[in-house]
Coordinates of C-alpha atoms and ligand atoms in Angstrom, one line a residue:
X12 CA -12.8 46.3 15.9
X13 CA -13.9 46.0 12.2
X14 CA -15.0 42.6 10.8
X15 CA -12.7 40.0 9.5
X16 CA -11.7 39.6 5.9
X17 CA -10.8 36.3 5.4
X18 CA -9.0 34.9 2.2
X19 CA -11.8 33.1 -0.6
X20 CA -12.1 29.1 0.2
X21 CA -10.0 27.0 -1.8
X22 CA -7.1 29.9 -2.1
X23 CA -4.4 29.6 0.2
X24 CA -1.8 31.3 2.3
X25 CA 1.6 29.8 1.5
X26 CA 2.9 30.7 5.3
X27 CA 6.5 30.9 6.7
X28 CA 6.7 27.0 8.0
X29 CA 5.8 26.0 4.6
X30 CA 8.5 28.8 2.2
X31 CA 11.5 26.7 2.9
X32 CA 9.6 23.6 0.9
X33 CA 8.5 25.8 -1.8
X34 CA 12.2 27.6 -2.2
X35 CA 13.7 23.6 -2.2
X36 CA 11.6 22.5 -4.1
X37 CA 11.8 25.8 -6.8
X38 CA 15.5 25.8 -6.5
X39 CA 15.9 21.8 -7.2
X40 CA 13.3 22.3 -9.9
X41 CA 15.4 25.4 -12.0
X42 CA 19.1 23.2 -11.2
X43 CA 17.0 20.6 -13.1
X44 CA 15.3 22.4 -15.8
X45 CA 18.8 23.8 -16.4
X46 CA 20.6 20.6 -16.8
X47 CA 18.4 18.9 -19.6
X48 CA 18.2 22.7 -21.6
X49 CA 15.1 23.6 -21.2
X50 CA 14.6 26.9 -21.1
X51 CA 12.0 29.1 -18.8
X52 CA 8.9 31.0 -20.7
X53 CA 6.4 33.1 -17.8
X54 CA 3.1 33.6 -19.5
X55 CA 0.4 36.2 -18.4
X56 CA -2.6 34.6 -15.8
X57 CA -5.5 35.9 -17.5
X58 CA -6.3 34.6 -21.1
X59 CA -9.2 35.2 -23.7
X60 CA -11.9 32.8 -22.4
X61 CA -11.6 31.4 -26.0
X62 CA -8.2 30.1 -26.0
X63 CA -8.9 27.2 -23.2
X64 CA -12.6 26.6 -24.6
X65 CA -10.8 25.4 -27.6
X66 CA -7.3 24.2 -26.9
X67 CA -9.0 22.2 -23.2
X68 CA -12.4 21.2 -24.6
X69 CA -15.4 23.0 -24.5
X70 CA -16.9 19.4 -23.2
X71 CA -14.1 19.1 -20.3
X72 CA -14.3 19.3 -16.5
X73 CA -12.2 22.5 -16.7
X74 CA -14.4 24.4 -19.2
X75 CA -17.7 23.2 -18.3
X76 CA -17.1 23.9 -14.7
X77 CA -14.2 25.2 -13.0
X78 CA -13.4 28.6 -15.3
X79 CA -13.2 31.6 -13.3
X80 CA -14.2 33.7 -15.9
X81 CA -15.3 37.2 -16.5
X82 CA -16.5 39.9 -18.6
X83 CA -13.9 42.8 -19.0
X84 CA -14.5 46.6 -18.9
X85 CA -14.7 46.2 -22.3
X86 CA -16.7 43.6 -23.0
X87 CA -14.3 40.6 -23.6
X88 CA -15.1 36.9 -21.7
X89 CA -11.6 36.4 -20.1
X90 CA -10.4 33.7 -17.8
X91 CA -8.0 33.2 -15.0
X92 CA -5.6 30.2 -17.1
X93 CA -7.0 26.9 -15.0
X94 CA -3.3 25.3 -16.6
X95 CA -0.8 26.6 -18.5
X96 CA -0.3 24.5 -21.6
X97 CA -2.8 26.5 -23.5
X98 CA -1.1 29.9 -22.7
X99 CA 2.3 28.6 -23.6
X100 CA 1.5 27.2 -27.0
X101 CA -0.3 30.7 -28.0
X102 CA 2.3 32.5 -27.0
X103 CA 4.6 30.1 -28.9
X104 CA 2.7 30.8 -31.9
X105 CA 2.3 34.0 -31.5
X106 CA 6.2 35.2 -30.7
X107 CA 7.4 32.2 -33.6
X108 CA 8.6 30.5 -31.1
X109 CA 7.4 26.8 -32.7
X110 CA 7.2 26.9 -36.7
X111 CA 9.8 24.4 -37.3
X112 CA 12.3 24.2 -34.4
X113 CA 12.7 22.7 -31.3
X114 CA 11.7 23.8 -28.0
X115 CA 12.2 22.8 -24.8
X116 CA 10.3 25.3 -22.2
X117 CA 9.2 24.9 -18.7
X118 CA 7.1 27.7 -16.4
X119 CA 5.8 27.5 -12.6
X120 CA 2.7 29.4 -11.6
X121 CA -0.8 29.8 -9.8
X122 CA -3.4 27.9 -11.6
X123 CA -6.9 28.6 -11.4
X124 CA -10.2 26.2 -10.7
X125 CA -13.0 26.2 -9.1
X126 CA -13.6 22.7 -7.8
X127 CA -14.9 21.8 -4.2
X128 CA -11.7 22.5 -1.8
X129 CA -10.6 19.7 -0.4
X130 CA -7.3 18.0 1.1
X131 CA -5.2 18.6 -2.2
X132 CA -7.5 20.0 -4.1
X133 CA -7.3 23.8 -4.4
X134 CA -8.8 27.0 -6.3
X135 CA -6.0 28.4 -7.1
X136 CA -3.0 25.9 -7.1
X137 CA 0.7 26.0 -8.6
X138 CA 1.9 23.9 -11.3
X139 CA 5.3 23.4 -12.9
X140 CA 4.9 22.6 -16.5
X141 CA 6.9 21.4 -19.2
X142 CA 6.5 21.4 -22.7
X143 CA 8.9 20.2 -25.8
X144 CA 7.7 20.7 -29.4
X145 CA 8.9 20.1 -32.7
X146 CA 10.6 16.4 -31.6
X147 CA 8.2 13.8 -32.8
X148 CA 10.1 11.1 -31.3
X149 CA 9.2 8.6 -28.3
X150 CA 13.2 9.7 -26.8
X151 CA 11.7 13.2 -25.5
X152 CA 8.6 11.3 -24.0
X153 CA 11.2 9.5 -21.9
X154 CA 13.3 12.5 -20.8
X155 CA 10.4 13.9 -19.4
X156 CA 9.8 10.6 -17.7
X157 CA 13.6 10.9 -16.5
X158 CA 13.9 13.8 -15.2
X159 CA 10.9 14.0 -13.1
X160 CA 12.2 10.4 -11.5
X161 CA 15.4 12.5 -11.0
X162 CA 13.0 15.1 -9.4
X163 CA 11.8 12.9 -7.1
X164 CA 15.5 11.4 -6.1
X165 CA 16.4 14.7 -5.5
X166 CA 13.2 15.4 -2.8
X167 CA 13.5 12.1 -1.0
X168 CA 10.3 11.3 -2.2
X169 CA 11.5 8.4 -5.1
X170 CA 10.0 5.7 -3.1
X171 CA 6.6 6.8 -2.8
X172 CA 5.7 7.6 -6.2
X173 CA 5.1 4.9 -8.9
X174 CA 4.7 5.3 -12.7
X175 CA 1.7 4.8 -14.7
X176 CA 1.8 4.9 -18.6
X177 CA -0.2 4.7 -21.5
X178 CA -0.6 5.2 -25.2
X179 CA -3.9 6.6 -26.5
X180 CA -2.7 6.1 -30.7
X181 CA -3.8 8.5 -33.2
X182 CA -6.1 10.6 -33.2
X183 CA -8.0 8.0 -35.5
X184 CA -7.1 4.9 -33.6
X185 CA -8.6 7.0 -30.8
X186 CA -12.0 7.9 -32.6
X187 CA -12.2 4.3 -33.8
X188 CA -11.8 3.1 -30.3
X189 CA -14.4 5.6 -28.9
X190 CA -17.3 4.7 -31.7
X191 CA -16.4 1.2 -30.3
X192 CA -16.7 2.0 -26.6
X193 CA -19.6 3.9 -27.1
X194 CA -21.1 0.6 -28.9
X195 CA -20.5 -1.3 -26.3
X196 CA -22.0 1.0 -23.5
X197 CA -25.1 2.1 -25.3
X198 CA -27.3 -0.8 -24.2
X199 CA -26.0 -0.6 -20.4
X200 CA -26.6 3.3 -20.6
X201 CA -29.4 2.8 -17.6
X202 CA -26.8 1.0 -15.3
X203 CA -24.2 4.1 -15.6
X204 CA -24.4 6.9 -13.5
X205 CA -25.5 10.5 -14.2
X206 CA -21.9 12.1 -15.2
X207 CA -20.8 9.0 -17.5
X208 CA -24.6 9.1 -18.9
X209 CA -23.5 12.4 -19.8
X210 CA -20.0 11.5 -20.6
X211 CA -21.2 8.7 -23.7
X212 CA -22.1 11.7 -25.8
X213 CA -19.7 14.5 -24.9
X214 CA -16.2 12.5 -23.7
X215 CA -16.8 8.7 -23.8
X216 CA -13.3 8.0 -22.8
X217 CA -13.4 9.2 -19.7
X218 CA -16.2 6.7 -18.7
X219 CA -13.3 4.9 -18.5
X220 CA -11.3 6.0 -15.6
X221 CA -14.7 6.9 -13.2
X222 CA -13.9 6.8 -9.7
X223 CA -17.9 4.3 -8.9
X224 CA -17.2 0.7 -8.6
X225 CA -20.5 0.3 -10.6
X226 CA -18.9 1.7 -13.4
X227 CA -15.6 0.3 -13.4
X228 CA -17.0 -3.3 -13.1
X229 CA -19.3 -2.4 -16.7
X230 CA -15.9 -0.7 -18.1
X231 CA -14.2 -4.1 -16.9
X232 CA -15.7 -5.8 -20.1
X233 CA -15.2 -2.8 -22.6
X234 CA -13.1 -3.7 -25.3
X235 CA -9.5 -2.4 -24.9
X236 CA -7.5 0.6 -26.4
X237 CA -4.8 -1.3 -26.8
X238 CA -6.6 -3.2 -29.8
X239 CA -7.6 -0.4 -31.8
X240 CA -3.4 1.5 -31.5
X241 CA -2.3 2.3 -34.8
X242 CA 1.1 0.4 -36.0
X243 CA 3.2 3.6 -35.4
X244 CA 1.5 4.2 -31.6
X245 CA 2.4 0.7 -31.2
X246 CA 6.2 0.9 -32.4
X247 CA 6.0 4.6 -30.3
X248 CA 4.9 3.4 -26.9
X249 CA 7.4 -0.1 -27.7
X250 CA 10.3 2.3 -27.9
X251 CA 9.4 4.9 -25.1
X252 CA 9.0 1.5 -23.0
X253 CA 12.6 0.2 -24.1
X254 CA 14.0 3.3 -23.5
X255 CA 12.6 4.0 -19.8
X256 CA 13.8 -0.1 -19.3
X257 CA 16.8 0.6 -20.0
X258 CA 17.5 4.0 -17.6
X259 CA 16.2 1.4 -14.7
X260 CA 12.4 3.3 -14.7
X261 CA 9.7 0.9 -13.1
X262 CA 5.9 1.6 -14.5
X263 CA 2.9 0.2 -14.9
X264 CA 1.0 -0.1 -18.3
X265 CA -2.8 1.1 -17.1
X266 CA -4.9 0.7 -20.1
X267 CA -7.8 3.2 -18.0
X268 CA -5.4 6.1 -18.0
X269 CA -7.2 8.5 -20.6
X270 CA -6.5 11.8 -18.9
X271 CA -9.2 14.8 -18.7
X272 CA -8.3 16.8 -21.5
X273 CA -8.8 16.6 -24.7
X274 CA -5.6 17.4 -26.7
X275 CA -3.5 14.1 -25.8
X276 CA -2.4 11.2 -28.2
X277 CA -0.5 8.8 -28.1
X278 CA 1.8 8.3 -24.8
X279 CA 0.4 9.5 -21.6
X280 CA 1.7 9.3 -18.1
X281 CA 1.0 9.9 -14.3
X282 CA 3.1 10.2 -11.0
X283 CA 0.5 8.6 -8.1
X284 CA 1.4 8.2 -4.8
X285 CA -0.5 6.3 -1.7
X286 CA 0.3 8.7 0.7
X287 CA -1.8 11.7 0.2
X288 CA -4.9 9.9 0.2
X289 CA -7.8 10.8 -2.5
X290 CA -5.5 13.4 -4.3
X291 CA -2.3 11.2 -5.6
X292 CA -1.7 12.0 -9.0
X293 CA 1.1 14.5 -8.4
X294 CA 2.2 14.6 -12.2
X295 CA 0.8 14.4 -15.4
X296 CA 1.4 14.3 -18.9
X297 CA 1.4 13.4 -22.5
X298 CA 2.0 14.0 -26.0
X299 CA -0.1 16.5 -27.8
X300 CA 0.5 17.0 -31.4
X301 CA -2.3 18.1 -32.6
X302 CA -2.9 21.1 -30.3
X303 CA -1.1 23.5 -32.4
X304 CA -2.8 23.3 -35.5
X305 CA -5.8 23.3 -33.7
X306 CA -4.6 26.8 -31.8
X307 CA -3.8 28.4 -35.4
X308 CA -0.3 27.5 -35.7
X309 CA 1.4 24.8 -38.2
X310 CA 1.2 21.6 -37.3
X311 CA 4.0 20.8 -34.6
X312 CA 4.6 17.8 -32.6
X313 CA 4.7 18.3 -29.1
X314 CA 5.0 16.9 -25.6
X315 CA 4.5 17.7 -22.2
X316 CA 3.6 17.6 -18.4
X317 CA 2.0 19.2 -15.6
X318 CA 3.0 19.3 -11.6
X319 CA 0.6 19.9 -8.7
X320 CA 3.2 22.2 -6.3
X321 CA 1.2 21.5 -3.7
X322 CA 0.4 17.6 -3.5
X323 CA 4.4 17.4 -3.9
X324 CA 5.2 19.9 -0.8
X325 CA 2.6 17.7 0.8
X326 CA 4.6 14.6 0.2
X327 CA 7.5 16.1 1.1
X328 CA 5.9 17.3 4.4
X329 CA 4.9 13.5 5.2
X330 CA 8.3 11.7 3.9
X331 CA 10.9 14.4 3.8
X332 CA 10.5 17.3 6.2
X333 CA 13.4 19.4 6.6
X334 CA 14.2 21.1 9.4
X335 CA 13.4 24.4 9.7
X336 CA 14.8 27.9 12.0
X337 CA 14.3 31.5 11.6
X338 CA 18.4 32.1 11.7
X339 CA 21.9 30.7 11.9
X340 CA 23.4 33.2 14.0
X341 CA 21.9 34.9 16.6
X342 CA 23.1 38.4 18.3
X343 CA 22.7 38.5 22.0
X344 CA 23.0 42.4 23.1
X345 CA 23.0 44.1 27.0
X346 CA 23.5 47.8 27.4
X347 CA 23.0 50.5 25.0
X348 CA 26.9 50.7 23.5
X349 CA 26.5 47.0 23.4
X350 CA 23.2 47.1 20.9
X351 CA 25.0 49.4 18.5
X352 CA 27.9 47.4 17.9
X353 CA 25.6 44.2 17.5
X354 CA 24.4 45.7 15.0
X355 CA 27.7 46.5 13.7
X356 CA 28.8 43.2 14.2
X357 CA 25.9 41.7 12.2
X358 CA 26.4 44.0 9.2
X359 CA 30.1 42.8 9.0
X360 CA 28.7 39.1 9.4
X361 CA 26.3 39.5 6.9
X362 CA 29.2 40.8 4.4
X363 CA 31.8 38.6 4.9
X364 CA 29.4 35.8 5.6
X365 CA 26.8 36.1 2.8
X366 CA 25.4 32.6 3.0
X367 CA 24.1 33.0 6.8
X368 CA 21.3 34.0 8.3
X369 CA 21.7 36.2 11.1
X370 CA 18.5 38.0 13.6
X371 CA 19.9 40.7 16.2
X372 CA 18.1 40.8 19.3
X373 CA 16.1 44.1 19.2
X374 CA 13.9 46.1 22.2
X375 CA 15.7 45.0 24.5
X376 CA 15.3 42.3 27.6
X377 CA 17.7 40.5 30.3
X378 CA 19.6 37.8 29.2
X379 CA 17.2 35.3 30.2
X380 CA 14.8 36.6 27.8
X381 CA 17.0 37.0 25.3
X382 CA 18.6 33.7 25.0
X383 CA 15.2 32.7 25.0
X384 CA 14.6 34.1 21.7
X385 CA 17.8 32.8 20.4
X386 CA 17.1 29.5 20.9
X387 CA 13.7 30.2 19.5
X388 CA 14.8 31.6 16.1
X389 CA 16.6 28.0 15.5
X390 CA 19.9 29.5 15.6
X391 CA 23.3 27.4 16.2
X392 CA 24.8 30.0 17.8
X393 CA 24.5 33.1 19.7
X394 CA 26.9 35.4 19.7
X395 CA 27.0 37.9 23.1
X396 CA 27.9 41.4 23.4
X397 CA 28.1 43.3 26.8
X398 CA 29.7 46.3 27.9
X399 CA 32.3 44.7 29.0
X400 CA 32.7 43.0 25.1
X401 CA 32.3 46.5 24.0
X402 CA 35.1 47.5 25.9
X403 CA 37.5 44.8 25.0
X404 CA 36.3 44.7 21.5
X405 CA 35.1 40.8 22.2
X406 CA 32.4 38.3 22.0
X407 CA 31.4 35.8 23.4
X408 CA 30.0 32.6 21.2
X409 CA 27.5 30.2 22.9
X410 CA 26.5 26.8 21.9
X411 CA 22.7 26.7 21.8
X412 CA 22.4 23.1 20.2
X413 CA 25.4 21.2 21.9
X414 CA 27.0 21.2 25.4
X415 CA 30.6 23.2 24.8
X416 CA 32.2 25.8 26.6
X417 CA 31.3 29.3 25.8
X418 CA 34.4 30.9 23.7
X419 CA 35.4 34.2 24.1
X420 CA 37.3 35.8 20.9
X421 CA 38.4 39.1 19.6
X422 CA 35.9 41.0 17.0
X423 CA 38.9 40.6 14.4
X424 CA 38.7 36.3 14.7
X425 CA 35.3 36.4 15.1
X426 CA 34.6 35.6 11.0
X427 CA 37.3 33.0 11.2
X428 CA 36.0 31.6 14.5
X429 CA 32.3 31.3 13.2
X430 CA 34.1 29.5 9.8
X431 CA 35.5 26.8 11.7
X432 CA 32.5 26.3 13.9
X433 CA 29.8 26.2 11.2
X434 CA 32.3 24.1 8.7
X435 CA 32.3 27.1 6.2
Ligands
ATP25 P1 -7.3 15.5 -10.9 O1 -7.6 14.2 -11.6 O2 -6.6 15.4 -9.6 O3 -8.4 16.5 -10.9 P2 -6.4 16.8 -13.3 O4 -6.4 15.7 -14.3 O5 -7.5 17.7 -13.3 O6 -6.2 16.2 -11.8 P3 -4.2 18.2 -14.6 O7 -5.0 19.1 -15.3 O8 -3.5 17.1 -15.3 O9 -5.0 17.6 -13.3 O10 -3.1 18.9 -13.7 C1 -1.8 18.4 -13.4 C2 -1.6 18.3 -12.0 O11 -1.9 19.5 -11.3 C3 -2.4 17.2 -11.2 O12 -1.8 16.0 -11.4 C4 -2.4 17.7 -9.8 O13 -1.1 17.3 -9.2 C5 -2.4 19.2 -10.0 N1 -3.7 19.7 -9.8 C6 -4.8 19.7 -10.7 N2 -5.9 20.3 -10.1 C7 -5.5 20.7 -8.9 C8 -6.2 21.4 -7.8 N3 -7.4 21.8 -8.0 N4 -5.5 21.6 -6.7 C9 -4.2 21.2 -6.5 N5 -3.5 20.6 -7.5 C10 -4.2 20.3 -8.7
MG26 MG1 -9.3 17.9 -12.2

């Protein structure tokens, strides 16, 4: 026997138990995207290395660490896209997709990291992103907000999410604030620890929301964003507020929540649950309106969020599992005449009856073994077929999940039959 090949840690299988989540969850997710207009753009995986070093931050957790990136045959640094954001702005650029109009856009795709895997914490990872430009107005940051709360309705997983929000001003209310911050942690610089040491020079604001107790009881003091907002931030977050109030949305104002990358201002926003441990935030977002310039393109308001797939197919695994089986229908054959026209059968089944899913039994067995594996595939029913059926153009239907009679009806009912039974 050769030696095993196993996948590369942190990338994962995605195996049969879990594909009915994902397919929910993908189908719920393009019914949604679909009834607020938003339209779908699928952007290539690999980018120019350059594109997230300057849209991310070149002083971000994502660049300075978790790039996958490589040299090409030819020489160019490129890099697996660690979110999608980036990607979707260039290509708006590029195609003319922004300069002004409106866009609504959402895409769903692996991501790319390389952090240390953990529960919820993956090297390559799927995210569902959304992005709006060309609306400068708080209404679209509330939509957003909206329809992922609809989201969660839709999963079963409304009560175990909450809202956090937060406006980050300007982008000179937000400099202003950080020459302040960094004021006011200079002189404790030998009580923080190594990475916000680091982080008062490169990405102050992020001090901010450290994970060491230490840090958040020096931060506890620091002076407070919400001082230094701009009078249009302030009349921006007032009305996103008013708005969500009056759709019934419950959040929380966290004056920490700064986000890791570098392009937001004004309103951001998180999902966090309790129920996944370490790993909550399942969603996250923000307005971005500077990005575009920044990227080469004109100046174009925009705002958007990201979803971690996973984390949410986690939650739904905890708080709404659904039940899962291989079939619907499941075709019980004995004798040789008896296989073929089970086969037959199922072919006519899987015309007229599009929506089912129906297993024959194949290589064979006694009908001990092979009601065995109907019961195993999940199936409600197995249908039977003997010589005897054969001969009589019949079959029998048996009741593998509640205690009724076994019915015996013609091949030409059988359609009807199974119609009535499954409530078709
Ligand atoms: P975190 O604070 O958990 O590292 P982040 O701020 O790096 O998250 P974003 O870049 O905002 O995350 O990505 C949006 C969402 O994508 C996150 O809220 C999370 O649900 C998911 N996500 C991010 N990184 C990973 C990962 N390595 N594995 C799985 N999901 C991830
Ligand atoms: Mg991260």
């Amino acid at each position: 026997m050769g030696q095993k090949i196993q996948a590369i840690r942190g990338m994962n299988d995605i195996l049969p138990q879990q594909t009915p989540y994902w397919h929910k969850l993908e189908a719920i997710l393009r019914q949604l995207m679909a009834a607020y207009g938003y339209n779908e753009i699928r952007m290539p995986i690999v980018e120019k290395t350059q594109l997230f070093k300057r849209a991310v931050g070149e002083v971000t957790d994502i660049v300075e660490k978790e790039m996958y990136t490589f040299d090409d045959r030819n020489g160019d640094s490129l890099s697996l896209r660690p979110e999608g954001t980036a990607s979707c702005v260039r290509a708006g650029i590029e195609h003319g997709l922004l300069y002004n109009q409106e866009q609504r856009l959402w895409y769903m795709g692996p991501m790319f990291r390389h952090e240390r895997p953990q529960k919820g914490r993956y090297r390559q990872f799927h995210q569902l992103g959304v992005e709006t430009f060309g609306i400068a107005t708080p209404d679209v940051d509330a939509e957003l907000i909206l329809l992922t709360a609809r989201l969660w309705k839709a999963l079963g997983i409304d009560d175990s999410v909450v809202l956090e929000l937060n406006s980050l001003g300007s982008n000179e209310a937000r400099a202003n604030y950080r020459d302040a911050l960094v004021e006011f942690l200079s002189p404790l610089k030998e009580q923080l620890d190594e990475d916000s040491q680091k982080r008062l020079q490169t990405n102050p604001l992020r001090i901010l929301d450290s994970k060491n107790p230490e840090v958040q009881q020096l931060v506890a003091d620091a002076p407070k964003l919400a001082d230094y907002l701009d009078t249009e931030s302030v009349e921006h977050f007032a009305r996103l507020r008013q708005i969500l109030d009056a759709n019934g949305i419950v959040y929380k104002v966290n004056q920490k929540l700064v986000r890791g990358l570098d392009y937001y201002n004004r309103t951001v926003f998180e999902w966090v649950t309790d129920k996944l441990g370490a790993q909550g935030t399942i969603c996250a977002g923000g307005r971005y309106d500077g990005l575009t310039e920044q990227l080469g393109g004109h100046a174009t308001c925009a705002s958007g969020f990201a979803m971690g797939i996973e984390r949410i197919v986690a939650l739904m695994e905890e708080i709404a599992p659904i039940e899962i089986s291989d079939a619907d229908l499941y075709l019980v054959a004995i004798g040789e005449d008896a296989e073929i026209s089970a086969i037959q059968v199922a072919e006519q089944l899987r015309t007229e009856l599009p929506q089912l899913r129906v297993r024959n039994n194949f290589g064979g067995g006694n009908f001990k073994k092979q009601f065995k594996r109907a019961d195993k595939s999940g199936a409600q029913l197995a249908l039977v077929i003997g010589e005897q059926e054969v001969k009589d153009k019949q079959v029998g239907v048996k009741f593998l999940r509640e205690h009724k009679e076994q019915l015996m009806v013609s091949q030409s009912d059988l359609i009807e039959t199974i119609k009535q039974i499954l409530n078709l």
